[in-house]
CSV table of C-alpha atoms and ligand atoms in Angstrom, one decimal:
chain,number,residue,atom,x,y,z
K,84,UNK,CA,1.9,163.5,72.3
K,85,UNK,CA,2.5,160.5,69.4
K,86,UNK,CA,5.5,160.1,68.9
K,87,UNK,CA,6.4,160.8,65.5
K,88,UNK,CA,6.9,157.7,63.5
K,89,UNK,CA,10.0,156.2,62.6
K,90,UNK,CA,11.1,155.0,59.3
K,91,UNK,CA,12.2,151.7,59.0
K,92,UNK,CA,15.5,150.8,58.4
K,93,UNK,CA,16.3,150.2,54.8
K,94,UNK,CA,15.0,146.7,55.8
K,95,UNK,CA,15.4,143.4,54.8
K,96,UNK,CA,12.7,141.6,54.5
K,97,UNK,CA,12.5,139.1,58.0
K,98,UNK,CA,14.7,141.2,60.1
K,99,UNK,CA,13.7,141.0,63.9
K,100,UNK,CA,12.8,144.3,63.8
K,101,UNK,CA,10.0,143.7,60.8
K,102,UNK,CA,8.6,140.8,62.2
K,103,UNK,CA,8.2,142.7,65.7
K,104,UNK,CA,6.6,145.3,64.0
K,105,UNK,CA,3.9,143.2,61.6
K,106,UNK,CA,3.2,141.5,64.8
K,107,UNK,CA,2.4,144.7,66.5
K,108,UNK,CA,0.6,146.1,63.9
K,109,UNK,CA,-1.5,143.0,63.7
K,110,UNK,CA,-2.3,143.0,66.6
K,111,UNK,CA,-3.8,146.7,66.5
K,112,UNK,CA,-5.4,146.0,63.4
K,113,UNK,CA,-6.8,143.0,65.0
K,114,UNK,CA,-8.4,144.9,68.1
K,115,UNK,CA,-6.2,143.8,70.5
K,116,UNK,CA,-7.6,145.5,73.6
K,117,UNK,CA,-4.1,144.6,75.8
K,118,UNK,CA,-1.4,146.4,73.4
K,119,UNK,CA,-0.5,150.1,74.5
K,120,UNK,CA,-1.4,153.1,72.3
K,121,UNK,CA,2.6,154.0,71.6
K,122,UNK,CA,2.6,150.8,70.3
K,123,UNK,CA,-0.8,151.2,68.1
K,124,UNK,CA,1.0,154.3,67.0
K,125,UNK,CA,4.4,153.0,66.0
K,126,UNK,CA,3.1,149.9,64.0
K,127,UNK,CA,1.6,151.6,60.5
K,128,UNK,CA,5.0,152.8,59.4
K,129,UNK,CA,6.6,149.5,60.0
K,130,UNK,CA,4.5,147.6,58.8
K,131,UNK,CA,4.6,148.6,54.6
K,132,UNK,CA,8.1,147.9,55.0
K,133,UNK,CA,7.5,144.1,56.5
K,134,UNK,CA,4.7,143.1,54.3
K,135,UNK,CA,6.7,142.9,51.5
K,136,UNK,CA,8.3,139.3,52.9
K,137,UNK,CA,6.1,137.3,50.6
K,138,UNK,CA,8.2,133.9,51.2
K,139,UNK,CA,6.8,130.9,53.5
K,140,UNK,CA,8.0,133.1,57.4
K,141,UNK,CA,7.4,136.2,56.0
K,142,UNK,CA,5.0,138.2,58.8
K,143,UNK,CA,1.4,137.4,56.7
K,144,UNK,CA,2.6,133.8,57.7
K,145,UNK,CA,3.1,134.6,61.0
K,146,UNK,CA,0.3,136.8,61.2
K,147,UNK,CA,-2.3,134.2,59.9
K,148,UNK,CA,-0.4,131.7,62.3
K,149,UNK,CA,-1.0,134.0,65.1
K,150,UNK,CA,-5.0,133.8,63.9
K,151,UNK,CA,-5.8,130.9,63.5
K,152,UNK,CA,-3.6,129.5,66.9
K,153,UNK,CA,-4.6,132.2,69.2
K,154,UNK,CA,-7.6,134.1,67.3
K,155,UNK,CA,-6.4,137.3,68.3
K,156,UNK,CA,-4.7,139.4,70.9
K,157,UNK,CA,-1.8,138.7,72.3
K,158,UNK,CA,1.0,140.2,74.6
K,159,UNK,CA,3.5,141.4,71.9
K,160,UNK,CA,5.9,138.8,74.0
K,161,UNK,CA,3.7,136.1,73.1
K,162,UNK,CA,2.8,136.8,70.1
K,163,UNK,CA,6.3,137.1,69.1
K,164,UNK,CA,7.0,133.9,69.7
K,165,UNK,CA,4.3,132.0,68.4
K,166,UNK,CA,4.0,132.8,65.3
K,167,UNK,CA,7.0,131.8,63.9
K,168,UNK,CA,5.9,128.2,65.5
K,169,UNK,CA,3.0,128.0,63.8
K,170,UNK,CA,3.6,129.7,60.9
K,171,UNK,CA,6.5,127.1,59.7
K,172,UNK,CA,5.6,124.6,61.9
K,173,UNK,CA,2.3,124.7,62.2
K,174,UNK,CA,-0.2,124.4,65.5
K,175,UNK,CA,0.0,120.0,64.5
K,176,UNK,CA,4.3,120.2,65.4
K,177,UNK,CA,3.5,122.7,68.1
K,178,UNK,CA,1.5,119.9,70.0
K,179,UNK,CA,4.0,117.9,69.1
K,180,UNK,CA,6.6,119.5,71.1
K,181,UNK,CA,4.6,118.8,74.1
K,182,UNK,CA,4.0,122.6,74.9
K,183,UNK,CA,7.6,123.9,75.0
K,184,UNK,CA,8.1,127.0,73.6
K,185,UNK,CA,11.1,127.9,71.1
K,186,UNK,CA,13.1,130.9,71.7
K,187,UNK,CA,12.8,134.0,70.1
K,188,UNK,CA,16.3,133.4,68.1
K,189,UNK,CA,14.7,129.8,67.1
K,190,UNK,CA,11.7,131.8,65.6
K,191,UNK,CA,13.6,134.3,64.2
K,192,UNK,CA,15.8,131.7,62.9
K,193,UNK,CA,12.8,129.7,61.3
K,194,UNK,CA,11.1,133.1,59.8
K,195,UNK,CA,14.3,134.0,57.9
K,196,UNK,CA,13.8,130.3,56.1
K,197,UNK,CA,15.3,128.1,58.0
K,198,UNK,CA,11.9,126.6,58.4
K,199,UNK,CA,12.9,122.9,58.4
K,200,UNK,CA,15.5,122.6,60.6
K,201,UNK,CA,13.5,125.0,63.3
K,202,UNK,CA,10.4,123.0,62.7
K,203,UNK,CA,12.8,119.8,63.7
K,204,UNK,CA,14.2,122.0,66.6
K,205,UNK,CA,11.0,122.9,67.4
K,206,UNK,CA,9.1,119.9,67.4
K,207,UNK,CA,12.2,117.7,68.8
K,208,UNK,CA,11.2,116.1,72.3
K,209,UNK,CA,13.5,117.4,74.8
K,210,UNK,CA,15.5,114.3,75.6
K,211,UNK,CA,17.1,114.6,79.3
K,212,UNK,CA,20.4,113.6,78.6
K,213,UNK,CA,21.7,110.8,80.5
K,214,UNK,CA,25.2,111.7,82.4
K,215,UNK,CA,27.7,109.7,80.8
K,216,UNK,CA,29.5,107.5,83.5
K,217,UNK,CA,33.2,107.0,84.0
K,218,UNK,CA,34.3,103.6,82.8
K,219,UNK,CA,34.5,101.2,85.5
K,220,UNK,CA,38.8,100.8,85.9
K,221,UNK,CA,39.7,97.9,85.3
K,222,UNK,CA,41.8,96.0,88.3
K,223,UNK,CA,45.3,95.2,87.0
K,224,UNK,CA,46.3,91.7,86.9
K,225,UNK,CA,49.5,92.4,88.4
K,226,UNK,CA,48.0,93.4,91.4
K,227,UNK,CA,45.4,91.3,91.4
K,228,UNK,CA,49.3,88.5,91.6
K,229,UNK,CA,50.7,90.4,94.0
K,230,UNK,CA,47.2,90.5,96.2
K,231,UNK,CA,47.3,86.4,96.2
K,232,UNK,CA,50.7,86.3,96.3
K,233,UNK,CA,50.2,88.1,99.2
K,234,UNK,CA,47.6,85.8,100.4
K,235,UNK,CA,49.5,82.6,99.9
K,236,UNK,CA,51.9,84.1,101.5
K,237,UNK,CA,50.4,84.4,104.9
K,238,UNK,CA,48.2,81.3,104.6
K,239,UNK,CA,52.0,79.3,104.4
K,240,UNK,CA,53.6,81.5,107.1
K,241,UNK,CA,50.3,80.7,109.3
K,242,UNK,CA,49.7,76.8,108.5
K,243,UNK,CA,54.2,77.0,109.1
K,244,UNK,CA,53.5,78.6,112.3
K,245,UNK,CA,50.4,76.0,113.4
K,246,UNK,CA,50.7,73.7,116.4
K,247,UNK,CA,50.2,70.7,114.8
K,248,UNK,CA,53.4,72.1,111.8
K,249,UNK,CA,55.8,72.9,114.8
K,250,UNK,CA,55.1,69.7,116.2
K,251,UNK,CA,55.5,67.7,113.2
K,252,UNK,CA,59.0,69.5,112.4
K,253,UNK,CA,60.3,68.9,116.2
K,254,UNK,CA,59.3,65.5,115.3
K,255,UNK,CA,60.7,65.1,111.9
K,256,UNK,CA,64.3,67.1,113.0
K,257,UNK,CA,64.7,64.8,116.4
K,258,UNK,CA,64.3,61.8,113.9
K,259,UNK,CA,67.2,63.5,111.9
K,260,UNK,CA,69.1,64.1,114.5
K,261,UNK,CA,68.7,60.2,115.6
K,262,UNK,CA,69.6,59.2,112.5
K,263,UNK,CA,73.3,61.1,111.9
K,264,UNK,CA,74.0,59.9,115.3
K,265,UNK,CA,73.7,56.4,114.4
K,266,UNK,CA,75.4,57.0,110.9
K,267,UNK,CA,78.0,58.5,113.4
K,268,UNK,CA,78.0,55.0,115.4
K,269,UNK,CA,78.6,53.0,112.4
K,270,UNK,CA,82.1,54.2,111.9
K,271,UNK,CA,85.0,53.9,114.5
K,272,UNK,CA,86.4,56.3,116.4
K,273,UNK,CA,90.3,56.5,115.0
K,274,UNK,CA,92.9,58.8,116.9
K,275,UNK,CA,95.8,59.8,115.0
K,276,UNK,CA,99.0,60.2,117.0
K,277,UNK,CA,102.6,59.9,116.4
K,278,UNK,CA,104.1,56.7,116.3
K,279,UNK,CA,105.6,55.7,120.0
K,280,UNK,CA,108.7,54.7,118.6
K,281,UNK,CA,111.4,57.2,116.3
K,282,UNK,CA,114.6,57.9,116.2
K,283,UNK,CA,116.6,61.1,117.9
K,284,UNK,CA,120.5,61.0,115.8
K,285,UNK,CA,123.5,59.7,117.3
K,286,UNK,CA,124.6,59.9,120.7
K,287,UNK,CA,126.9,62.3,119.4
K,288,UNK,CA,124.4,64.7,119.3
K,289,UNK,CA,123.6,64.9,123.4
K,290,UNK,CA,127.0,66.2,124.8
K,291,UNK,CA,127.5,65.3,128.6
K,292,UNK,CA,125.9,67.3,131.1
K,293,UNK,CA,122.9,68.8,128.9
K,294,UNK,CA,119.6,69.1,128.6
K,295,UNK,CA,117.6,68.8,124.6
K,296,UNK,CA,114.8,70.2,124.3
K,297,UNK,CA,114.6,69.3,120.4
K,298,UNK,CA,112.0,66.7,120.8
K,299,UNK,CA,110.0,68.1,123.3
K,300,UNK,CA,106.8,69.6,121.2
K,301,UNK,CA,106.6,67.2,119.0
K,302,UNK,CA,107.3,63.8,121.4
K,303,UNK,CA,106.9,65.4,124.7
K,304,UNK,CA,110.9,64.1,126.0
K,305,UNK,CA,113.9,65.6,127.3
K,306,UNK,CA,117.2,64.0,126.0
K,307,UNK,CA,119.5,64.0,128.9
K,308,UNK,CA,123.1,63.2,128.9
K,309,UNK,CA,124.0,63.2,132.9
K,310,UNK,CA,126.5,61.8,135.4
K,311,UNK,CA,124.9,63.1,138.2
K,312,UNK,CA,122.7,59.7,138.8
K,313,UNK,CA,124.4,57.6,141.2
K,314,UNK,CA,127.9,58.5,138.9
K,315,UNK,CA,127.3,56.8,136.1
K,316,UNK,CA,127.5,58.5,132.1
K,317,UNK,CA,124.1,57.8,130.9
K,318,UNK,CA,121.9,59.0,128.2
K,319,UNK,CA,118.4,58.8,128.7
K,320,UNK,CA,114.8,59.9,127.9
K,321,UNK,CA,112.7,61.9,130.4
K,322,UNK,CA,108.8,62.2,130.0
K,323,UNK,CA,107.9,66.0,130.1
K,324,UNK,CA,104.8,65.1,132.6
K,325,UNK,CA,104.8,66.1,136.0
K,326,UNK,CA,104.2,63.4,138.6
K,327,UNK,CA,102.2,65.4,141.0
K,328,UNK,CA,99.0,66.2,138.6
K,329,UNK,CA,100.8,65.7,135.2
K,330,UNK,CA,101.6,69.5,134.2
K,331,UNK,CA,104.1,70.2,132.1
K,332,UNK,CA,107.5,71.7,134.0
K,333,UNK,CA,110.2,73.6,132.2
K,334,UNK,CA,113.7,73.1,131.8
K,335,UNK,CA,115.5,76.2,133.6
K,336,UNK,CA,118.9,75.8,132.2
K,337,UNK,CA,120.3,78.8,134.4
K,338,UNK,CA,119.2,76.7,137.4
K,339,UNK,CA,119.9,73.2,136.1
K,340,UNK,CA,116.4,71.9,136.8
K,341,UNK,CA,113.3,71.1,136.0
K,342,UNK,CA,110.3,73.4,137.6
K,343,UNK,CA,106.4,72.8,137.5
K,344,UNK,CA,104.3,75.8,136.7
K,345,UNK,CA,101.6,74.3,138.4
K,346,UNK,CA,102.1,73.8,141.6
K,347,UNK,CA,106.1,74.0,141.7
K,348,UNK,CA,107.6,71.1,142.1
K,349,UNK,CA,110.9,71.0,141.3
K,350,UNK,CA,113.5,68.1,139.3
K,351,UNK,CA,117.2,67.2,139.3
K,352,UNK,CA,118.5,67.2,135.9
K,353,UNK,CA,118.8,63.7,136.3
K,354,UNK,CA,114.7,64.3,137.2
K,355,UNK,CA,114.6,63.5,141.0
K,356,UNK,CA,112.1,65.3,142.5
K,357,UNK,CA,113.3,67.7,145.2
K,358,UNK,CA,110.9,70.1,146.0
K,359,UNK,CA,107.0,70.8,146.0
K,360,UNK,CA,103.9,68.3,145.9
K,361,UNK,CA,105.7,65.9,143.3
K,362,UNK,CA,105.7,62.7,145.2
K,363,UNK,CA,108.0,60.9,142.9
K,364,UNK,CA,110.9,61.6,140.5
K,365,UNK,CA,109.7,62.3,136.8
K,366,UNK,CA,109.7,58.9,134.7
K,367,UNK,CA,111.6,57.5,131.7
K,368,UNK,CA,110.9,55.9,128.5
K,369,UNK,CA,112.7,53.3,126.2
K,370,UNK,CA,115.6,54.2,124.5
K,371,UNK,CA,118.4,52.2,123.0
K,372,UNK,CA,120.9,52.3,120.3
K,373,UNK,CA,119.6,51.2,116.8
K,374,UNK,CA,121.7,49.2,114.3
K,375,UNK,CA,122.0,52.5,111.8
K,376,UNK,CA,123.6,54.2,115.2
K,377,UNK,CA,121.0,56.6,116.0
K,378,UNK,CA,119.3,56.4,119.2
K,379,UNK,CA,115.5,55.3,119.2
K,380,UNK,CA,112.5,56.3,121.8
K,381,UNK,CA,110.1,54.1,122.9
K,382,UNK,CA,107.3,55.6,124.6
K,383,UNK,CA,105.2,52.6,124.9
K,384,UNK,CA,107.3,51.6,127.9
K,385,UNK,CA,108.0,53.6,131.0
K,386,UNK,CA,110.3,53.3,133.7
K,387,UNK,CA,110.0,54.4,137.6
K,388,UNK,CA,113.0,55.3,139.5
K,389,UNK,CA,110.6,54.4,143.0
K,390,UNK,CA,110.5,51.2,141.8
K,391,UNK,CA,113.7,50.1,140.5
K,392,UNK,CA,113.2,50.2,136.9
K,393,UNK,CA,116.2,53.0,136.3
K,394,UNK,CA,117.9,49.7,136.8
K,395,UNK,CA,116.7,48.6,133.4
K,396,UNK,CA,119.3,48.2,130.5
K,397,UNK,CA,116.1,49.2,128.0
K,398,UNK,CA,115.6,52.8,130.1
K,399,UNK,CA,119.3,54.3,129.4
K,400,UNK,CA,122.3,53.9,126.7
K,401,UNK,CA,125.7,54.1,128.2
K,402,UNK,CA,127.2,57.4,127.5
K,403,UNK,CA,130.6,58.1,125.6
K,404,UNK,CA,132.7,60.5,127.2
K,405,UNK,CA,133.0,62.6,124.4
Y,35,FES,FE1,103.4,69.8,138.9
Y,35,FES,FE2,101.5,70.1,140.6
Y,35,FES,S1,101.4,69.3,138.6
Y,35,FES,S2,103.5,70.5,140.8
């Protein structure tokens, strides 16, 4: 049973549909032996409708394309397709394209009259585009200082850190070291100390039968003002320095003597030694009675009792009784 055939839409001329249908009915009327009957069938009332299309593309162009390219029957597939390459393009452009076929929306495209630019689609080489590569980065300078920075760095702390470095610098510092000594050399060695000679006050100021202390720290004496040395009223100056290994006793005023830390030996007030290793009584220094009334100390000169010199005039100043 034929189908019964179907009007064409109120066509325009080169619609998809009209060109498929010219094709087909070419191709029947052409004796295609391949194209199905329904197909045969369907063609005649299409193809009134397509004819019409009298512009360059219309389906006589692509009919007449199809003829002279292929002289005849073709799948409707094929045939579809070619025509609209050789109709607009022609079979020189269709070489040209080194075989590759345009789409069916190209041909369509080119049988509506778009006919240049398809024929330039067409024809166009297909160019395999090249990936586009990633710009190279580009190293920044400040790391690029920093890296030999780096670099320099360990180069110094290796050649620092190199036999031949460490024993230069040994060298060099001993050298140094020589040298501030002998600067050293160049200048005397001076040692500050109190004068050996000053001035205590007036006699006035030791009463009988004590002990002062006063000068002690700073001059290292005891001021004693004493009759208990062979009865006599005497005022004298007793070096703090203990004669056993020179230790510094300590007046004990509750016991009326002087007592060594050390190794406790023990003093008279009038500083006879009477107990412990002290082999000798403590010693004296110079005193006398300046012209302005004061009493001064000598400590440049001393004065042992084992030896007689407490017999000196220069080692005591007569005592008032006041
Ligand atoms: Fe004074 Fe030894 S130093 S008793």
């Amino acid at each position: 049973m034929s189908p019964k055939p179907k009007a064409a839409p109120a066509a325009k001329p080169g619609s998809t549909s009209d060109i498929l249908a010219a094709i087909r009915a070419q191709g029947a009327k052409g004796g295609a032996s391949g194209a199905p009957p329904e197909t045969a069938t369907a063609k005649p009332a299409a193809t009134p409708k397509a004819a019409p299309a009298a512009k360059p593309g219309s389906t006589s162009d692509i009919l007449a394309a199809i003829r002279a390219g292929k002289g005849g029957a073709a799948a409707p597939t094929a045939s579809a397709e070619s025509p609209a390459v050789k109709s607009d393009v022609g079979p020189a452009a269709a070489k040209a394209s080194g075989g590759v076929k345009p789409s069916v929306e190209e041909m369509l495209k080119a049988v509506r009259g778009d006919t240049a630019s398809a024929a330039v689609a067409i024809a166009a080489p297909v160019v395999p585009v090249k990936p586009t590569l990633p710009p190279i980065p580009v190293k920044p300078v400040a790391a690029k200082d920093k890296k030999s920075a780096g670099t320099d760095r360990r180069s110094f702390v290796a050649a620092c850190l190199s036999p031949m470095a460490i024993g230069f610098g040994s060298m060099a510092a001993t050298s140094l070291i020589w040298l501030l000594d002998l600067a050293r050399f160049m200048f005397p060695n001076v040692l500050v100390e109190p004068p050996t000679k000053f001035k205590i006050g007036p006699p006035s100021d030791y009463p009988l039968g004590g002990v002062s202390t006063k000068w002690l720290a700073a001059r290292g004496v005891w001021i004693v003002h004493t009759d208990q040395y062979k009865g006599r009223n005497l005022i004298y100056a007793l070096a703090s320095v203990c004669t056993h290994l020179g230790c510094t006793p300590n007046w004990l005023e509750g016991e009326q003597k002087y007592k060594c830390p050390c190794h406790g030996s023990g003093f008279y007030i009038n500083g006879v030694n009477f107990e412990g290793p002290a082999p000798r009584p403590l010693e004296r220094v110079g005193i006398k009675l300046a012209s302005d009334g004061q009493l001064e100390v000598d400590k440049s000169v001393k004065f042992q009792e084992e030896m007689g010199q407490w017999e000196d005039s220069n080692s005591f100043v007569e005592g008032t009784l006041a």
